[in-house]
Coordinates of C-alpha atoms and ligand atoms in Angstrom, one line a residue:
M1 CA -128.1 39.3 -45.3
T2 CA -128.8 41.0 -42.3
D3 CA -130.7 37.3 -41.9
R4 CA -126.4 35.6 -42.0
Y5 CA -126.5 35.2 -38.5
S6 CA -129.3 35.9 -36.7
R7 CA -129.7 32.0 -35.7
Q8 CA -127.1 33.3 -33.0
S9 CA -127.8 36.8 -32.7
L10 CA -131.0 35.4 -31.2
F11 CA -129.0 33.5 -28.4
P12 CA -129.5 36.5 -26.1
P13 CA -126.0 37.2 -25.0
I14 CA -124.6 37.7 -28.5
G15 CA -128.1 39.9 -29.9
T16 CA -127.5 42.2 -32.1
E17 CA -125.1 44.8 -30.0
G18 CA -122.8 41.7 -29.4
Q19 CA -123.3 40.9 -33.3
K20 CA -120.9 44.0 -33.9
K21 CA -118.3 43.5 -31.6
L22 CA -117.8 40.2 -33.0
G23 CA -117.7 41.7 -36.2
A24 CA -114.9 44.4 -35.4
S25 CA -113.0 41.2 -33.3
F26 CA -109.7 40.5 -35.0
V27 CA -108.4 36.0 -34.4
V28 CA -105.1 34.9 -35.2
I29 CA -105.6 30.8 -35.6
I30 CA -102.0 29.4 -36.0
G31 CA -101.6 26.1 -37.0
C32 CA -104.0 24.8 -39.5
G33 CA -104.9 21.9 -38.8
A34 CA -108.0 19.6 -37.3
L35 CA -108.2 21.6 -34.5
G36 CA -107.5 25.7 -37.0
T37 CA -109.7 24.1 -39.6
V38 CA -112.8 23.2 -37.2
T39 CA -111.9 27.5 -35.1
A40 CA -111.2 28.9 -38.9
A41 CA -114.4 27.4 -40.6
G42 CA -116.8 28.1 -36.8
L43 CA -114.4 32.1 -36.7
V44 CA -115.5 33.0 -40.9
R45 CA -119.3 31.4 -40.2
S46 CA -119.9 33.6 -37.1
G47 CA -119.2 36.7 -38.6
I48 CA -115.7 38.1 -36.5
G49 CA -114.7 40.6 -38.6
K50 CA -111.2 39.4 -39.7
V51 CA -109.6 35.7 -39.2
R52 CA -106.0 35.4 -39.8
I53 CA -105.1 32.0 -40.9
I54 CA -101.4 31.8 -39.7
D55 CA -100.0 27.8 -41.4
R56 CA -96.9 26.6 -42.3
D57 CA -97.3 22.7 -44.0
Y58 CA -99.1 21.6 -46.9
I59 CA -101.6 18.6 -47.1
E60 CA -101.7 14.6 -47.6
Y61 CA -103.8 12.2 -47.3
H62 CA -103.5 11.3 -43.9
N63 CA -104.8 14.5 -42.6
L64 CA -108.1 15.0 -45.3
Q65 CA -109.3 12.0 -42.7
R66 CA -110.1 14.8 -39.3
Q67 CA -109.0 18.4 -41.2
I68 CA -112.3 19.5 -42.7
L69 CA -111.5 22.2 -44.5
F70 CA -109.2 20.3 -47.2
N71 CA -110.0 18.3 -50.0
E72 CA -108.2 15.6 -53.0
E73 CA -108.2 18.3 -55.5
D74 CA -106.5 21.0 -52.2
I75 CA -103.8 17.9 -52.2
E76 CA -103.6 17.1 -56.0
N77 CA -102.8 21.8 -56.8
N78 CA -99.7 21.2 -54.0
L79 CA -101.9 23.6 -52.1
P80 CA -100.1 24.9 -48.4
K81 CA -103.5 24.2 -45.7
A82 CA -102.8 28.5 -45.3
I83 CA -103.9 28.8 -48.7
A84 CA -106.8 26.2 -49.4
A85 CA -108.4 27.5 -45.5
E86 CA -107.9 30.4 -47.0
K87 CA -109.9 30.1 -50.6
H88 CA -112.5 27.6 -49.5
L89 CA -113.5 30.4 -46.3
R90 CA -114.2 33.1 -48.9
K91 CA -116.3 30.9 -50.6
V92 CA -118.7 30.1 -47.3
N93 CA -118.4 33.9 -46.3
S94 CA -117.2 37.2 -48.4
T95 CA -118.3 39.7 -45.8
I96 CA -115.3 39.3 -43.9
E97 CA -111.5 39.3 -44.1
I98 CA -109.5 36.2 -44.5
E99 CA -106.0 36.1 -44.5
G100 CA -104.1 32.8 -44.9
M101 CA -100.5 33.1 -45.0
V102 CA -98.1 30.3 -45.1
S103 CA -95.9 30.7 -42.3
D104 CA -93.3 29.1 -39.5
V105 CA -94.0 30.7 -36.6
N106 CA -91.1 31.8 -34.2
Y107 CA -89.5 34.7 -31.8
S108 CA -88.5 36.7 -35.2
N109 CA -92.1 37.0 -36.6
I110 CA -94.6 36.4 -33.9
E111 CA -95.6 39.3 -32.4
S112 CA -95.8 41.3 -36.6
L113 CA -97.9 38.1 -36.5
V114 CA -100.1 38.6 -33.5
E115 CA -100.1 42.4 -33.3
G116 CA -103.8 44.0 -33.9
A117 CA -105.8 40.6 -32.6
D118 CA -108.3 40.3 -29.6
V119 CA -108.1 36.5 -29.1
I120 CA -104.9 34.1 -30.2
L121 CA -106.2 30.4 -31.1
D122 CA -103.9 28.0 -31.2
G123 CA -104.2 24.9 -33.8
L124 CA -100.7 23.3 -33.3
D125 CA -98.5 20.6 -32.4
N126 CA -95.7 20.9 -30.3
L127 CA -94.6 22.4 -26.4
E128 CA -92.1 25.4 -28.1
T129 CA -94.4 27.1 -30.6
R130 CA -96.9 26.7 -27.2
L131 CA -94.9 28.7 -25.0
L132 CA -93.9 31.5 -28.1
I133 CA -97.8 32.1 -27.9
N134 CA -98.0 32.0 -24.2
D135 CA -95.1 35.0 -24.0
V136 CA -96.5 36.9 -26.6
S137 CA -99.9 36.4 -25.0
L138 CA -98.6 37.9 -21.9
K139 CA -96.7 40.4 -23.3
R140 CA -98.5 42.4 -25.0
K141 CA -101.6 41.3 -23.0
I142 CA -103.8 38.9 -25.4
P143 CA -105.9 35.9 -24.7
W144 CA -105.2 32.8 -26.0
I145 CA -106.7 30.2 -25.9
Y146 CA -104.6 26.2 -25.4
G147 CA -106.0 22.7 -27.5
G148 CA -104.8 20.0 -27.7
A149 CA -105.9 16.6 -29.2
I150 CA -104.0 12.7 -29.9
A151 CA -105.9 9.7 -30.0
S152 CA -109.4 9.2 -28.4
T153 CA -108.2 12.6 -25.8
G154 CA -107.5 16.4 -25.8
M155 CA -107.2 19.4 -24.0
S156 CA -108.1 22.4 -23.4
M157 CA -107.9 25.9 -21.7
N158 CA -108.0 29.5 -22.0
F159 CA -105.6 31.5 -20.9
L160 CA -105.9 35.4 -20.6
P161 CA -103.2 37.8 -19.0
G162 CA -103.4 38.3 -15.0
K163 CA -106.3 36.8 -15.0
T164 CA -105.5 32.9 -14.6
A165 CA -102.1 30.6 -14.4
C166 CA -100.3 30.5 -17.6
Y167 CA -98.8 27.4 -20.2
R168 CA -95.4 28.0 -18.4
C169 CA -97.2 27.5 -15.2
I170 CA -98.0 24.3 -16.1
N171 CA -95.4 23.4 -17.8
P172 CA -92.1 24.2 -15.9
R173 CA -89.5 21.8 -17.3
E174 CA -88.7 21.5 -21.0
V175 CA -89.8 19.0 -22.5
S176 CA -88.0 17.0 -25.3
E177 CA -90.2 16.4 -27.5
G178 CA -89.1 12.3 -27.8
Q179 CA -91.3 12.2 -24.3
L180 CA -94.9 13.2 -25.7
L181 CA -97.0 11.2 -27.7
T182 CA -97.6 11.8 -30.9
C183 CA -100.7 11.7 -33.8
E184 CA -97.8 10.0 -35.4
T185 CA -97.5 7.2 -32.7
A186 CA -100.5 6.9 -31.3
G187 CA -102.5 8.3 -33.5
V188 CA -106.3 10.9 -33.8
L189 CA -109.5 10.1 -33.6
S190 CA -111.8 13.2 -35.0
P191 CA -114.5 13.7 -32.6
A192 CA -110.9 14.4 -30.0
P193 CA -110.2 17.5 -31.9
W194 CA -113.4 18.6 -33.5
I195 CA -114.8 18.3 -29.5
I196 CA -111.9 20.8 -28.5
G197 CA -111.7 23.0 -31.2
S198 CA -115.7 23.4 -30.4
I199 CA -115.2 24.2 -26.7
Q200 CA -112.1 26.5 -28.4
L201 CA -114.7 28.9 -30.7
A202 CA -116.8 28.5 -28.0
E203 CA -115.0 30.6 -25.9
T204 CA -113.2 32.9 -28.1
L205 CA -117.2 34.4 -28.4
K206 CA -116.9 34.3 -24.8
I207 CA -114.2 36.6 -25.0
L208 CA -115.3 38.3 -27.7
L209 CA -117.6 39.6 -26.0
G210 CA -116.2 39.9 -22.5
A211 CA -118.6 37.3 -20.7
K212 CA -119.1 36.2 -16.7
E213 CA -118.8 32.5 -18.5
I214 CA -115.5 32.4 -19.5
S215 CA -114.1 29.3 -18.4
R216 CA -111.1 29.4 -16.7
D217 CA -110.0 25.7 -15.9
L218 CA -108.4 22.6 -18.0
V219 CA -110.4 21.1 -20.1
L220 CA -110.2 17.2 -20.5
I221 CA -112.1 15.0 -23.0
D222 CA -111.8 11.4 -23.7
V223 CA -114.7 10.4 -26.6
W224 CA -113.5 7.4 -26.2
N225 CA -113.8 5.9 -22.6
N226 CA -116.5 8.3 -21.5
D227 CA -114.5 10.7 -19.9
F228 CA -114.8 14.5 -19.8
K229 CA -113.9 16.7 -16.6
R230 CA -112.7 19.6 -15.8
L231 CA -109.3 20.6 -12.9
S232 CA -108.7 24.3 -11.6
V233 CA -105.1 25.6 -12.5
V234 CA -103.1 27.3 -10.0
K235 CA -100.6 29.5 -11.0
R236 CA -97.0 28.9 -9.5
E237 CA -95.3 32.1 -8.1
D238 CA -91.9 31.1 -9.2
C239 CA -92.6 30.9 -12.9
P240 CA -90.4 32.9 -15.5
A241 CA -93.1 33.7 -18.1
C242 CA -96.0 34.7 -15.5
G243 CA -94.9 35.3 -12.3
Q244 CA -90.8 36.9 -13.3
G245 CA -92.3 38.8 -16.5
K246 CA -89.0 36.5 -18.6
F247 CA -89.9 36.2 -21.9
E248 CA -87.2 33.5 -22.9
Y249 CA -89.5 32.1 -25.9
L250 CA -90.2 35.3 -27.3
E251 CA -85.9 36.0 -26.6
G252 CA -84.8 33.6 -29.0
K253 CA -83.0 32.0 -25.9
F254 CA -84.2 28.3 -26.9
S255 CA -85.0 28.6 -30.9
T256 CA -83.1 26.1 -33.7
R257 CA -82.8 26.9 -37.4
T258 CA -84.3 23.7 -37.7
S259 CA -85.9 21.1 -36.0
S260 CA -88.2 17.8 -36.5
L261 CA -91.5 18.3 -37.3
C262 CA -93.9 16.3 -34.8
G263 CA -94.6 12.8 -35.2
Q264 CA -94.1 13.5 -39.3
N265 CA -91.0 11.9 -39.7
A266 CA -89.6 15.8 -41.7
V267 CA -87.6 18.1 -40.7
Q268 CA -88.1 21.8 -41.6
V269 CA -84.8 24.3 -42.8
L270 CA -85.6 27.7 -42.1
N271 CA -83.1 30.0 -43.7
P272 CA -81.8 32.7 -41.9
K273 CA -82.4 35.8 -43.5
P274 CA -85.8 34.4 -45.4
F275 CA -85.8 35.9 -48.9
N276 CA -87.8 36.0 -51.8
L277 CA -86.8 32.7 -53.6
S278 CA -88.5 32.1 -57.5
M279 CA -89.6 29.3 -58.0
V280 CA -89.5 29.3 -61.6
D281 CA -85.7 29.8 -61.1
L282 CA -85.8 27.3 -58.4
A283 CA -87.5 24.7 -61.0
N284 CA -85.8 25.5 -63.5
R285 CA -82.3 25.0 -61.4
L286 CA -83.9 21.3 -59.7
K287 CA -85.8 20.1 -62.8
P288 CA -82.2 17.9 -64.1
L289 CA -81.7 16.8 -60.7
G290 CA -85.2 14.8 -60.1
Q291 CA -89.1 15.0 -59.8
V292 CA -90.5 19.0 -59.4
Q293 CA -94.0 20.2 -59.4
Y294 CA -94.9 23.7 -58.2
N295 CA -96.9 26.4 -57.5
E296 CA -96.1 30.5 -57.1
F297 CA -97.0 28.8 -53.4
M298 CA -95.2 25.7 -53.1
L299 CA -92.4 23.2 -54.3
R300 CA -92.1 19.6 -54.2
F301 CA -88.7 18.8 -54.9
Q302 CA -87.7 14.4 -55.8
T303 CA -85.7 11.7 -55.9
D304 CA -85.0 8.4 -55.9
S305 CA -83.5 9.2 -52.7
H306 CA -85.1 12.1 -50.9
D307 CA -88.9 14.6 -50.9
M308 CA -88.4 17.9 -50.0
V309 CA -90.3 20.3 -50.0
I310 CA -89.5 24.1 -50.4
F311 CA -91.0 27.6 -49.6
P312 CA -90.5 31.1 -51.7
D313 CA -89.7 32.1 -48.0
G314 CA -86.9 30.1 -48.1
R315 CA -88.1 28.0 -46.3
A316 CA -88.4 23.7 -46.4
I317 CA -89.5 21.0 -44.9
I318 CA -87.7 17.5 -45.6
K319 CA -89.2 13.7 -45.9
N320 CA -88.5 11.3 -44.7
T321 CA -85.8 12.1 -42.2
A322 CA -85.5 13.2 -38.7
D323 CA -81.9 13.5 -38.5
E324 CA -81.4 17.4 -38.5
T325 CA -77.5 17.4 -39.8
Y326 CA -78.4 15.0 -43.2
A327 CA -81.2 17.5 -43.8
R328 CA -79.1 20.6 -43.7
G329 CA -76.6 18.7 -46.2
L330 CA -79.5 18.3 -48.4
Y331 CA -81.0 21.9 -48.3
A332 CA -77.7 23.5 -48.8
K333 CA -76.6 20.9 -51.3
Y334 CA -80.6 21.9 -53.2
V335 CA -81.4 25.3 -52.3
G336 CA -78.8 26.4 -50.9
A337 CA -76.9 28.1 -48.1
Ligands
LIG1 ZN1 -97.1 31.4 -15.9

């Protein structure tokens, strides 16, 4: 048991003292796709004392190409990503605390979700939630590590409150999702997120240990064109978030009840007040209307024309549409207003 971490505590910058520090640390991973599965696996194996993995989605076959923690059985069992990740990682390291949470991260819950965290890791696919992490990081003075990958490229940067520029400094205007490339339109090669996830993992260890080698640069990679760059990023004095202390995303200024899920041709509908929805009751109600599969974590309801997944907190993902009004209509019809 004492040998579990010997190969990393032999590395002088970590040592036995550093290993103890890691064992007393708490890291929150938001988004458990390709990046999140890499960072979660690495942190759990490194002996971080507590790892919380938050994800709102379930697993599909096209995830298996790059999301290393999941397998075909998880899909057959209708497991949400956070639950499958926790289940697999508990078998890897039973000596630490691992917590999978199926949840949409939004302005109303993010502060409690990251309470007490030493580092927040970004494993997301959308700009809006990253800007929300940016706000909470500045407000609570918790470092966060941005990561993103698309096609053969990837980017990462450490955002250290008070020490570096912030994410909003480099994303000054609101960008409409339609202008962004998505994994669905551009695809993604597994080595791109795996490298970026590994960089996030290394930077997490350095931040937790207070190492002087913590990166201050934006790192850019392209695994197809053999391009590896570092750019320095300057803080913008007129930045609303780090310059003026206005946390507009955290205040919910830009939040919506429905959102098109990036790259999925699906819409997520949030219930305005999360509640405890009985999967059994809902299954009994929907069975006469179509095909229903469910477990304690989620319910999938399919008819000839609709395909939706509903979670116990009342949240739903409506597939095969990008039309938010239509999705809200289906939600009202089948789940209730
Ligand atoms: Zn800023």
